[in-house]
Short mmCIF file of C-alpha atoms in Angstrom, two decimals:
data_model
loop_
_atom_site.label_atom_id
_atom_site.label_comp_id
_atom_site.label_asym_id
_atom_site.label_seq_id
_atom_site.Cartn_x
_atom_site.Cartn_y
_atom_site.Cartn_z
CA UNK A 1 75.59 106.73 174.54
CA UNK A 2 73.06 105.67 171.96
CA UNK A 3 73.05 102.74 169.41
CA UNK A 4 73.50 104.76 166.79
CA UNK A 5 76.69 107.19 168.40
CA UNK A 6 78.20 104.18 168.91
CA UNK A 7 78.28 102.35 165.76
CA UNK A 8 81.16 103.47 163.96
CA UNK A 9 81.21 104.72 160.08
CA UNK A 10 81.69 102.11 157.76
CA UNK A 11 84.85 102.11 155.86
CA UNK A 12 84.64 103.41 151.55
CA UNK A 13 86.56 101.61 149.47
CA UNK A 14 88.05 104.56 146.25
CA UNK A 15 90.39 104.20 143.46
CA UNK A 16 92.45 107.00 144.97
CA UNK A 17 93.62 108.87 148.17
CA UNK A 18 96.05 111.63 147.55
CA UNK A 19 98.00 112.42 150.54
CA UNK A 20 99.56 116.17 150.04
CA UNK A 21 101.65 118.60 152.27
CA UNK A 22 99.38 121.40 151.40
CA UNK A 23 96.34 121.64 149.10
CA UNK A 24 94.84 124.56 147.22
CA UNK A 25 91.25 124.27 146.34
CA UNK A 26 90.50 127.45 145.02
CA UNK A 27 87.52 127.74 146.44
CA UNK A 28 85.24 130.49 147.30
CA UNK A 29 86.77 130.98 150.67
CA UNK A 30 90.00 130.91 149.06
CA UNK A 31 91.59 128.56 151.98
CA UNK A 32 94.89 126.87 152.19
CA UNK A 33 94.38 123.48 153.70
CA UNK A 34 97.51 121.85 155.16
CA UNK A 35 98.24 118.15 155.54
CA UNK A 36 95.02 117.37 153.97
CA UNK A 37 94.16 114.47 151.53
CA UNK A 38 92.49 114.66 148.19
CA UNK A 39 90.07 111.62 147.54
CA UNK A 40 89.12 110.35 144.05
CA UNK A 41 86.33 107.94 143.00
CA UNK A 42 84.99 107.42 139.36
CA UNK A 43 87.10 110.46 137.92
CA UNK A 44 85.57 112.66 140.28
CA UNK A 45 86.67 114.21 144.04
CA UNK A 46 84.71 112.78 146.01
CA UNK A 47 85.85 114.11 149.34
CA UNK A 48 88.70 116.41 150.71
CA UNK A 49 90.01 116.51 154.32
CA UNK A 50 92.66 116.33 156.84
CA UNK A 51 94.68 113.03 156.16
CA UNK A 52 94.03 111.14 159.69
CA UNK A 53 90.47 111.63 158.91
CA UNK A 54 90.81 110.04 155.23
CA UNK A 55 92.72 107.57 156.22
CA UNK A 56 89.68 106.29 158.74
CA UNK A 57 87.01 106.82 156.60
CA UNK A 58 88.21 105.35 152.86
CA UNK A 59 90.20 102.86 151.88
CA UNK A 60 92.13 103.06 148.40
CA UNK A 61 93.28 101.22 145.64
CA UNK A 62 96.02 103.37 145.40
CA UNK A 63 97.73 105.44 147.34
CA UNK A 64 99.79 108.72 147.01
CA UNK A 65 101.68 110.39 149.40
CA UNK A 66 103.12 114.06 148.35
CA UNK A 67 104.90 115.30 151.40
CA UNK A 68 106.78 118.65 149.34
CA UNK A 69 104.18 119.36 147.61
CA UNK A 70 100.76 121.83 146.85
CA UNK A 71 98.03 120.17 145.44
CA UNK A 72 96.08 122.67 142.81
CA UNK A 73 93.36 122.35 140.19
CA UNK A 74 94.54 121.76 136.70
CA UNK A 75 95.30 124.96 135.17
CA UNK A 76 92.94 125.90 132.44
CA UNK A 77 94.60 127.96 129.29
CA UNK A 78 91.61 129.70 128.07
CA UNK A 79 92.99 131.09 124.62
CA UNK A 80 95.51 129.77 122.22
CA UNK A 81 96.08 128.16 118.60
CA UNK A 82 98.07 124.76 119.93
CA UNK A 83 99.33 123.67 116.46
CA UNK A 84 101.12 126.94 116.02
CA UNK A 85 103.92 125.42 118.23
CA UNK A 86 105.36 124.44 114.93
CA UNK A 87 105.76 127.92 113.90
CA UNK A 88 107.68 128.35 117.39
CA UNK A 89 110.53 131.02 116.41
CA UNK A 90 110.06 131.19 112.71
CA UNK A 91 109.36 135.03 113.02
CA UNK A 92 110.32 136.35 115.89
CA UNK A 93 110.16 140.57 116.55
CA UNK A 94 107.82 141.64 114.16
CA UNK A 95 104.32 143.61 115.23
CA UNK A 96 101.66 141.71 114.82
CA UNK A 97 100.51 142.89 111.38
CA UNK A 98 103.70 142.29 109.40
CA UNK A 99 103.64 138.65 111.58
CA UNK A 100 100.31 137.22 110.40
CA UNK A 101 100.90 138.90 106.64
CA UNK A 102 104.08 138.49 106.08
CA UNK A 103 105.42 135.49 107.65
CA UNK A 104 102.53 133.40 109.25
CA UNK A 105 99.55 133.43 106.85
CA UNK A 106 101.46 132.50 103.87
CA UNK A 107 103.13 129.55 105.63
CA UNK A 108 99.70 128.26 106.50
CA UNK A 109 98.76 128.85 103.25
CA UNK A 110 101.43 126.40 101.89
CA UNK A 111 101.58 123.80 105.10
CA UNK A 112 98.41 123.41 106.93
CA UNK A 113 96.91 120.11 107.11
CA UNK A 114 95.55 117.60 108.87
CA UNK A 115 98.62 116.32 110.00
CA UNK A 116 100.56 119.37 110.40
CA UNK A 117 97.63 120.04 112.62
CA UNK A 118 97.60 116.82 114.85
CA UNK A 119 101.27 116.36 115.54
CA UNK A 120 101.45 120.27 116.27
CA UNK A 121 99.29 119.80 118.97
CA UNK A 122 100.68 116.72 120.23
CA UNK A 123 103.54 118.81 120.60
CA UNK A 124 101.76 121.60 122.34
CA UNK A 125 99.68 119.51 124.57
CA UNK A 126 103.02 117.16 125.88
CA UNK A 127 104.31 121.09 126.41
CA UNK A 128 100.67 121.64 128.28
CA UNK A 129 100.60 118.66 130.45
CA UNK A 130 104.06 118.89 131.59
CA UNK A 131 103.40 122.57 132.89
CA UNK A 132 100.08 121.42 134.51
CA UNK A 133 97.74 122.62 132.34
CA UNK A 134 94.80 120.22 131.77
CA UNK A 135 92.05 121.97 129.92
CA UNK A 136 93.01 124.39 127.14
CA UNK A 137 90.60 126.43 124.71
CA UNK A 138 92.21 126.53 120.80
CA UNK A 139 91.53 128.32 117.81
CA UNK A 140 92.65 126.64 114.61
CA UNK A 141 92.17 124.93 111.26
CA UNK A 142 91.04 121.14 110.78
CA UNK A 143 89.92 121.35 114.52
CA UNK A 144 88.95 117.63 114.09
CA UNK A 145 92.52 116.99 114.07
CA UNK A 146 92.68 118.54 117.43
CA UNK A 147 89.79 116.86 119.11
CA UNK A 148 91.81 113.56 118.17
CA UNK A 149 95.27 114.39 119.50
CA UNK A 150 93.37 115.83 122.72
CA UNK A 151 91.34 113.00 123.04
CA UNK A 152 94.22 110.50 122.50
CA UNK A 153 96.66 112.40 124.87
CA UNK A 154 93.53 112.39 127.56
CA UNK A 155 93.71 116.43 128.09
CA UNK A 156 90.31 118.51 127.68
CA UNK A 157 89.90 120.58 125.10
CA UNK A 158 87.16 123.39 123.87
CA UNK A 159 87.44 123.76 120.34
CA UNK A 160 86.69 127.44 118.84
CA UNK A 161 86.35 126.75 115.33
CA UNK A 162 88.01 129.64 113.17
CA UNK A 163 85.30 131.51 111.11
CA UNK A 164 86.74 134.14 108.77
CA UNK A 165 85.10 136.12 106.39
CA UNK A 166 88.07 134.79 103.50
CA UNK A 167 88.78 131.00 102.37
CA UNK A 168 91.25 129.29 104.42
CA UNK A 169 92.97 126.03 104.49
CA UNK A 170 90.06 124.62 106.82
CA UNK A 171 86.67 126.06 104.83
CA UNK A 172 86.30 128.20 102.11
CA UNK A 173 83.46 130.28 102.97
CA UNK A 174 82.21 131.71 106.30
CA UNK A 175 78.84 129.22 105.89
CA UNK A 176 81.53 126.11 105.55
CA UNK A 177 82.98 127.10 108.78
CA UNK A 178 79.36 127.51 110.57
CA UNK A 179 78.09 123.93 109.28
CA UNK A 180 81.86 122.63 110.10
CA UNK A 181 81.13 123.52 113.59
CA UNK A 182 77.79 122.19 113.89
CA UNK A 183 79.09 118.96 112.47
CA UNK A 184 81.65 118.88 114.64
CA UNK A 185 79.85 119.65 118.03
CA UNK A 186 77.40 116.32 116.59
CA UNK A 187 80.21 114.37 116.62
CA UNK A 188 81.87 114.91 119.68
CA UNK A 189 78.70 116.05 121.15
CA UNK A 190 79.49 112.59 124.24
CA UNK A 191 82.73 113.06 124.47
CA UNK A 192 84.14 113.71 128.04
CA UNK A 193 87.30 115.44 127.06
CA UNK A 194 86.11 117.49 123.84
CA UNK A 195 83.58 120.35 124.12
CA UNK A 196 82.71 122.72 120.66
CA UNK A 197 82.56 126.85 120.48
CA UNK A 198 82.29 128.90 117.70
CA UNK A 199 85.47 131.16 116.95
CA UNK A 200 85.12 133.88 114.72
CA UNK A 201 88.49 135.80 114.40
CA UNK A 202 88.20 138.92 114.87
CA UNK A 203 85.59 141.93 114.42
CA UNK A 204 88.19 143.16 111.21
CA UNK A 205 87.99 139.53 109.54
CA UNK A 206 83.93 138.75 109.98
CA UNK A 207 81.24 140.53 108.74
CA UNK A 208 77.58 140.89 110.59
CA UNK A 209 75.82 138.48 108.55
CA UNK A 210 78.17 135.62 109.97
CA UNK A 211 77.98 136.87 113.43
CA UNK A 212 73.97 137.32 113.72
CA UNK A 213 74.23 133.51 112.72
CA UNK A 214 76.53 132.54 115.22
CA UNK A 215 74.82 134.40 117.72
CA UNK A 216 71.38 132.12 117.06
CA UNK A 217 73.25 128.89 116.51
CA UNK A 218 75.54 129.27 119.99
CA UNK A 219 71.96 130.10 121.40
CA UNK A 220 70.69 126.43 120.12
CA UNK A 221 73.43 124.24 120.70
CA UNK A 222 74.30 125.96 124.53
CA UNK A 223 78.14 126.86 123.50
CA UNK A 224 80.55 129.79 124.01
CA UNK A 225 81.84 131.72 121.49
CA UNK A 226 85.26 132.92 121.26
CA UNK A 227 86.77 136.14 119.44
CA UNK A 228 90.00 138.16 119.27
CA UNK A 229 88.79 141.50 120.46
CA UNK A 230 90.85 144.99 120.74
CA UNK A 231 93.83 143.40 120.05
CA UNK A 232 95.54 146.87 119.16
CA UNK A 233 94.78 150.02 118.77
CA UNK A 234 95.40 150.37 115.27
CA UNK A 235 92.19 147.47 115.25
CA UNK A 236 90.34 149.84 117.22
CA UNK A 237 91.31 152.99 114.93
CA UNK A 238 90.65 151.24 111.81
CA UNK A 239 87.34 150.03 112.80
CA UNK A 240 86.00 153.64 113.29
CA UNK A 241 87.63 154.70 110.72
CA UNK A 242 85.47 151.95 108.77
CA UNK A 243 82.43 151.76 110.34
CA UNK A 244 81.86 154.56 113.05
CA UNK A 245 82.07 152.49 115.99
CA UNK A 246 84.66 151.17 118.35
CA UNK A 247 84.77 147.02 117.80
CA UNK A 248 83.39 146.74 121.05
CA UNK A 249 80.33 148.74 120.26
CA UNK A 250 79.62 147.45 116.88
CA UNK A 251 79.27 143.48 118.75
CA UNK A 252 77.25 144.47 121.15
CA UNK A 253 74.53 146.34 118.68
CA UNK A 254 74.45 142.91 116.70
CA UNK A 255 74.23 140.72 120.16
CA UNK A 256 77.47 139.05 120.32
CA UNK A 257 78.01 140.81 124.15
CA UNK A 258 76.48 138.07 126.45
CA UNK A 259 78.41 135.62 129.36
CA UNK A 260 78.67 133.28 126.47
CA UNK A 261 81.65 135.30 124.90
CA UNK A 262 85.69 135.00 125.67
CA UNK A 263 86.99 138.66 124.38
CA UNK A 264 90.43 137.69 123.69
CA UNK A 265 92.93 139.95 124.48
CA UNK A 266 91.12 142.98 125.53
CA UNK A 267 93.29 146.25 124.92
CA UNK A 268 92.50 149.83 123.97
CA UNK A 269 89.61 149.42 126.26
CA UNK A 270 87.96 152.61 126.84
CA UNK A 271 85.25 153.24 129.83
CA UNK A 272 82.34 153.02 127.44
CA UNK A 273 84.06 149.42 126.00
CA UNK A 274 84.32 148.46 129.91
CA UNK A 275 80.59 149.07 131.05
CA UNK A 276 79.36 147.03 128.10
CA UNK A 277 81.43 144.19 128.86
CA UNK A 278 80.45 144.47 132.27
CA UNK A 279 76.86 144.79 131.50
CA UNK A 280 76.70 141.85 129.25
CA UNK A 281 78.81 139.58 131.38
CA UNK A 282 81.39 138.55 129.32
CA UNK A 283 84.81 137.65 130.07
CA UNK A 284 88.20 138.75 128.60
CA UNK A 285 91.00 136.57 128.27
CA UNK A 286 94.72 137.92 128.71
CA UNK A 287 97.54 136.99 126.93
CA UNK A 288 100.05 139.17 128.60
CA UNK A 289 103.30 137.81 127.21
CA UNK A 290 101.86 137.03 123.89
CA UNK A 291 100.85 141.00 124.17
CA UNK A 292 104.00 142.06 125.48
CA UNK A 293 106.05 140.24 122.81
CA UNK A 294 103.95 141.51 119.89
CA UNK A 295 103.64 145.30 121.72
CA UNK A 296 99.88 144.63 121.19
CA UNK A 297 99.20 147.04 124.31
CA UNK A 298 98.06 146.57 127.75
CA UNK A 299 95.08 145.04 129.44
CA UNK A 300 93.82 146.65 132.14
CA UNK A 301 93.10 143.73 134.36
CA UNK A 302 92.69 145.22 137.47
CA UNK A 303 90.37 147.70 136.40
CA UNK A 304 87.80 144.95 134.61
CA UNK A 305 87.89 143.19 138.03
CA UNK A 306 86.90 145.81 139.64
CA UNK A 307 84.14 146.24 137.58
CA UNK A 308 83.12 142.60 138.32
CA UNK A 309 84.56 141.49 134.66
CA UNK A 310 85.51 137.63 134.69
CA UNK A 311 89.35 137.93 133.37
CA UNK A 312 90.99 134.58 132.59
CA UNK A 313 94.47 133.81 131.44
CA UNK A 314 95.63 132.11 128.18
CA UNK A 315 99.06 132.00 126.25
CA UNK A 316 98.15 132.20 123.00
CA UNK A 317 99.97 130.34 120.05
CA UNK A 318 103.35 129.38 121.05
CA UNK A 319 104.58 131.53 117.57
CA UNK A 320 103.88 134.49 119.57
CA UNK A 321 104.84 133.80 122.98
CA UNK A 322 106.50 131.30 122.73
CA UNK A 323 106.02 128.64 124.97
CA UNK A 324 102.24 127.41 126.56
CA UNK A 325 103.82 127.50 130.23
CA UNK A 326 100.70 128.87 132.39
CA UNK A 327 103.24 129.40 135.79
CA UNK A 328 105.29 131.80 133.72
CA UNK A 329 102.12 133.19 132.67
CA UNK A 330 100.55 133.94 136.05
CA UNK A 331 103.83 135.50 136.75
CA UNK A 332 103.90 137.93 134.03
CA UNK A 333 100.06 138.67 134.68
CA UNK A 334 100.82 139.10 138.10
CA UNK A 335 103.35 142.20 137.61
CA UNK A 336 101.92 143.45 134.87
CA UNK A 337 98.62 144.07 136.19
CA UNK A 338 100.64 146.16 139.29
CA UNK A 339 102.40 148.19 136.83
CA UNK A 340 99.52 149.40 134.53
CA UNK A 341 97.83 150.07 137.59
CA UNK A 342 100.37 151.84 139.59
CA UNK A 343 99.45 150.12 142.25
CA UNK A 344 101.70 146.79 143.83
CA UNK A 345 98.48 145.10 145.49
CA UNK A 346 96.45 145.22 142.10
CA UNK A 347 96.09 141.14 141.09
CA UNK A 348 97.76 139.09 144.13
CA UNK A 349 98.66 135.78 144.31
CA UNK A 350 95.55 134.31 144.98
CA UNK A 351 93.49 136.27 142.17
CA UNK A 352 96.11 135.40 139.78
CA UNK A 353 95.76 131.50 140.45
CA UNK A 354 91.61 131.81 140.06
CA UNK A 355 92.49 133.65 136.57
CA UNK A 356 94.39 130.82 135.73
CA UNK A 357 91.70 127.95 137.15
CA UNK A 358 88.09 128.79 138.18
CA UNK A 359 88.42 132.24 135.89
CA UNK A 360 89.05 130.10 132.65
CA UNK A 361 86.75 127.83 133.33
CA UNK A 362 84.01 129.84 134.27
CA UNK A 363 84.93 131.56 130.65
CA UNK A 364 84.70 128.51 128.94
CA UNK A 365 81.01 127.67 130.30
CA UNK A 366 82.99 124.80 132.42
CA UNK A 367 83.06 125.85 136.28
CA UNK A 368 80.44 123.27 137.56
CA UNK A 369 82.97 120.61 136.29
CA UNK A 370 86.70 122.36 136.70
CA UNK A 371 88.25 124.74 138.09
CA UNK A 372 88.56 123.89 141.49
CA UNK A 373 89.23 121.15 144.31
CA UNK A 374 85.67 120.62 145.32
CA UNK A 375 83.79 117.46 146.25
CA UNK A 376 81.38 116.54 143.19
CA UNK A 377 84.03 117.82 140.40
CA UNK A 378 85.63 115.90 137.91
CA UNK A 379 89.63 114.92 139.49
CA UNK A 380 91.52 117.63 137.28
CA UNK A 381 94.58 117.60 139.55
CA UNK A 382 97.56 118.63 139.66
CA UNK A 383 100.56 118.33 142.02
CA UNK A 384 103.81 121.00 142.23
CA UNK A 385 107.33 119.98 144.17
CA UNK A 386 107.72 122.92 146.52
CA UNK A 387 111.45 121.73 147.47
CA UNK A 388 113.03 123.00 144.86
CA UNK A 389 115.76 126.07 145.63
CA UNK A 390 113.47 128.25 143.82
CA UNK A 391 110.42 127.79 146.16
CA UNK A 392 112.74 127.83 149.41
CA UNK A 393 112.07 129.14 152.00
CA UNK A 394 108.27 128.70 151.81
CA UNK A 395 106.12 130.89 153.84
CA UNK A 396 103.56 131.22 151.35
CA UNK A 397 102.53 128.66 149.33
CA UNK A 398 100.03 130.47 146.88
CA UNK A 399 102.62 133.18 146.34
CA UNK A 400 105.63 130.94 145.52
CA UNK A 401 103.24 129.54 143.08
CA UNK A 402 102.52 132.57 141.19
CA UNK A 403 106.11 134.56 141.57
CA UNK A 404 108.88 131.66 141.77
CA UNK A 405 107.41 128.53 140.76
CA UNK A 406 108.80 126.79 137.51
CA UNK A 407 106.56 124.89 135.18
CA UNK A 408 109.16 121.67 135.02
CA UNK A 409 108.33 121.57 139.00
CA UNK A 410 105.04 120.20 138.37
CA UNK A 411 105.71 116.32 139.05
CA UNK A 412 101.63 114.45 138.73
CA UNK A 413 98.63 115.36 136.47
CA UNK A 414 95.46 113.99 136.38
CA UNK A 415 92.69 114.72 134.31
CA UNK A 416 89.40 113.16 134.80
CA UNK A 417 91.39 111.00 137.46
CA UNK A 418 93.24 109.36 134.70
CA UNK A 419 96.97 109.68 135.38
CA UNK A 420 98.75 111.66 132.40
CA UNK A 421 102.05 112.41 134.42
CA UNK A 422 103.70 110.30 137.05
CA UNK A 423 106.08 111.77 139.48
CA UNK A 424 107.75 113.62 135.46
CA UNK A 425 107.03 110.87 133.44
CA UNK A 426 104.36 110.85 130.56
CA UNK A 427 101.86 108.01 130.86
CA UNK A 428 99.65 108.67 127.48
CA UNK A 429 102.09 110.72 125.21
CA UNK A 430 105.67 109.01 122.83
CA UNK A 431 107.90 111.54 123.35
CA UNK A 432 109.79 110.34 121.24
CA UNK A 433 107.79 109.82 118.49
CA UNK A 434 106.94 113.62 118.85
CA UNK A 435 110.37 114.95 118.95
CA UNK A 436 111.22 113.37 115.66
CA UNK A 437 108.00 114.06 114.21
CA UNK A 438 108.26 117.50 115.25
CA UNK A 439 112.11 118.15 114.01
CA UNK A 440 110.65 116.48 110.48
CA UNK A 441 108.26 120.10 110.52
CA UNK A 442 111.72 122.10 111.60
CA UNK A 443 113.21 120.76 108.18
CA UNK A 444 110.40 121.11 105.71
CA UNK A 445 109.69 124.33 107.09
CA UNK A 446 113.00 125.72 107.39
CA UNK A 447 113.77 125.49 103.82
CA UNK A 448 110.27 127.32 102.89
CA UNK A 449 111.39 130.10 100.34
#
């Protein structure tokens, strides 16, 4: 034996060992690793292996030991309007047209504000955390009020910034919106927790001029940009009605098709819509229940994976859905991708969970950082009892994730290594304070005329 085989690895001190009954990286491989210990250093993973092995090689300030339950990456919603968890229930089972013009633009109209904007996603981001979701991507007005309640709470947050071709309570003309963006990427341009894309609504609400801007300006500042896209048919039928062109088809003529865009939503997609997406690497993000509740139509998930398509999951607004719990999401994804397919072994268990992680991320320009377990990332964690009756008997853990698991089973979060939820309990949110603040909206807008 040499000197150097027999001098013996010194000992790293870390802030934190997590020791976990099973742990799901979502990796490339796509392993399951059993009995295996997550290690955390300076908010990022620094290391993950089998737990005898941790335990001789790092010492830690803290330890935790999870024997019931699956380690996972945070979840990552990649689409939804957070402070619409206000509107929760206020018009339920209408189609989507009669929704927005009936019922929820003309409540914005009167309400909207900076605080009905903040303490709406409080709300939605105590609802987030508590279902393991630690990153979510949000599309609404006074989006500065957002970044603060995000960065306050300690979740990450992209910011698409709602450009519409109309005033609105945020900016009154489509060039307000653009310079309202670029301010607020400068301002939040160091920020950790807080990233900036450009959102324009929809292909029916913004003109070309506004997008052939966008297009240059997400070019400059390095950001994604983030549209509803073939919401309906009727969107689709009324567009070439209007202009000739399927929506799909007009973007990509004016550049907007690129790895840079999230297409929202994604139905009526026809072969020709399919190739371009596939062609100009984007992503779609699906909303199934949001879809299913507003009979918006069907993605056809499977069929963009084939095709190599990055597909990510998102809730939406919780006024559509209505709640912004991603396990109930990957369920409904899960079966609803088999059924528009015909075919049970379309979307399994473990593609559903990378729509849901490395997917969204990798949508939102953010999989070098999130998304996954992997030594080097930031120490977006999250851990899921898998005792409950529910989960039992376990023979699978990634499938009892996506088909049985329960959002309330989620018991730790971290984010950044920063604790947000211990074993239930919120560490950086008043509950309280948001429950009355939140039935104080219930009343005023209740007794809107």
């Amino acid at each position: 034996m040499t000197e150097t085989e027999s001098r013996s690895e010194p000992v790293k001190s870390v802030e934190l060992m997590i020791h976990a009954r099973w742990i799901i990286p979502v990796d490339a491989d796509n392993r399951l690793l059993e009995h295996h210990t997550a290690v955390v250093d300076g908010g990022r993973i620094l290391d993950c292996l089998p737990q005898d092995q941790a335990l001789s090689r790092y010492k830690a300030s803290q330890q935790i030991r999870l024997n019931d339950h699956v380690l996972i990456p945070g979840l990552v919603n990649a689409h939804g309007h957070a402070a619409m968890s206000l509107f929760r229930g206020i018009a339920d089972d209408l189609p989507l047209q009669t929704w927005l013009e009936s019922h929820i633009w003309p409540l914005e109209g009167q309400w909207i504000s900076e605080d009905f904007v903040y303490q709406g996603t409080q709300l939605a981001i105590a609802e987030m955390l508590r279902g393991g979701t630690t990153c979510f991507a949000d599309m609404y007005f006074f989006p500065e009020s957002s970044a603060q309640a995000a960065s306050d709470a300690g979740i990450r947050v992209q910011l698409a910034t709602p450009i519409i071709d109309f005033p609105t309570p945020w900016a009154n003309t489509t060039d307000e919106a653009i310079h309202k963006t670029t301010t607020l990427h400068d301002n939040w341009r160091n920020s950790t927790l807080v990233s900036v894309a450009f959102g324009p609504h929809a292909p029916y609400t913004v003109s070309d001029e506004p997008i052939k801007r966008i297009i240059t300006l997400a070019e400059e500042l390095d950001v994604p940009i983030h549209m509803h896209i073939h919401e309906t048919q009727q969107e689709v039928d009324d567009a070439i009605a209007a202009t000739g062109m399927r929506p799909i088809e007009r973007l990509d003529k004016l550049g907007l098709l690129s790895p840079r865009l999230l297409c929202v939503h994604g139905t009526a997609l026809n072969d020709d819509d399919i190739e371009r997406l596939q062609q100009s690497g984007s992503s779609v993000v699906h909303c199934p229940e949001s879809n299913l509740k507003l009979a918006s139509g069907f993605c056809p998930v499977h069929t963009l994976q084939q095709q190599g398509i990055n597909v990510a999951l998102g809730t939406d607004g919780a006024a559509s859905n209505n709640d912004l719990d991603m396990f109930g999401e990957l369920s409904t994804a899960a079966m609803l991708a088999k059924a528009v397919a015909k075919d049970a072994a379309a979307l399994p268990a473990t593609e559903a969970l990378r729509m849901a992680t490395i997917n969204g991320a990798r949508a939102m320009g953010m999989d070098q950082e999130i998304g996954s377990l992997e030594a080097g990332k930031l120490a977006d964690i999250v851990a899921v009892r898998m005792d409950e009756l529910n989960s039992l008997p376990l023979y699978n853990p990634v499938s009892q994730l996506v088909y049985s698991t329960r959002s309330d089973q989620v018991s730790h979060v971290w984010v950044g290594g920063r604790q947000l939820i211990n074993d239930g309990k919120f560490t950086s949110l008043n509950i309280s304070k948001i429950t009355d603040q939140t039935k104080n909206w219930q009343s005023r807008l209740g007794n809107t005329p």
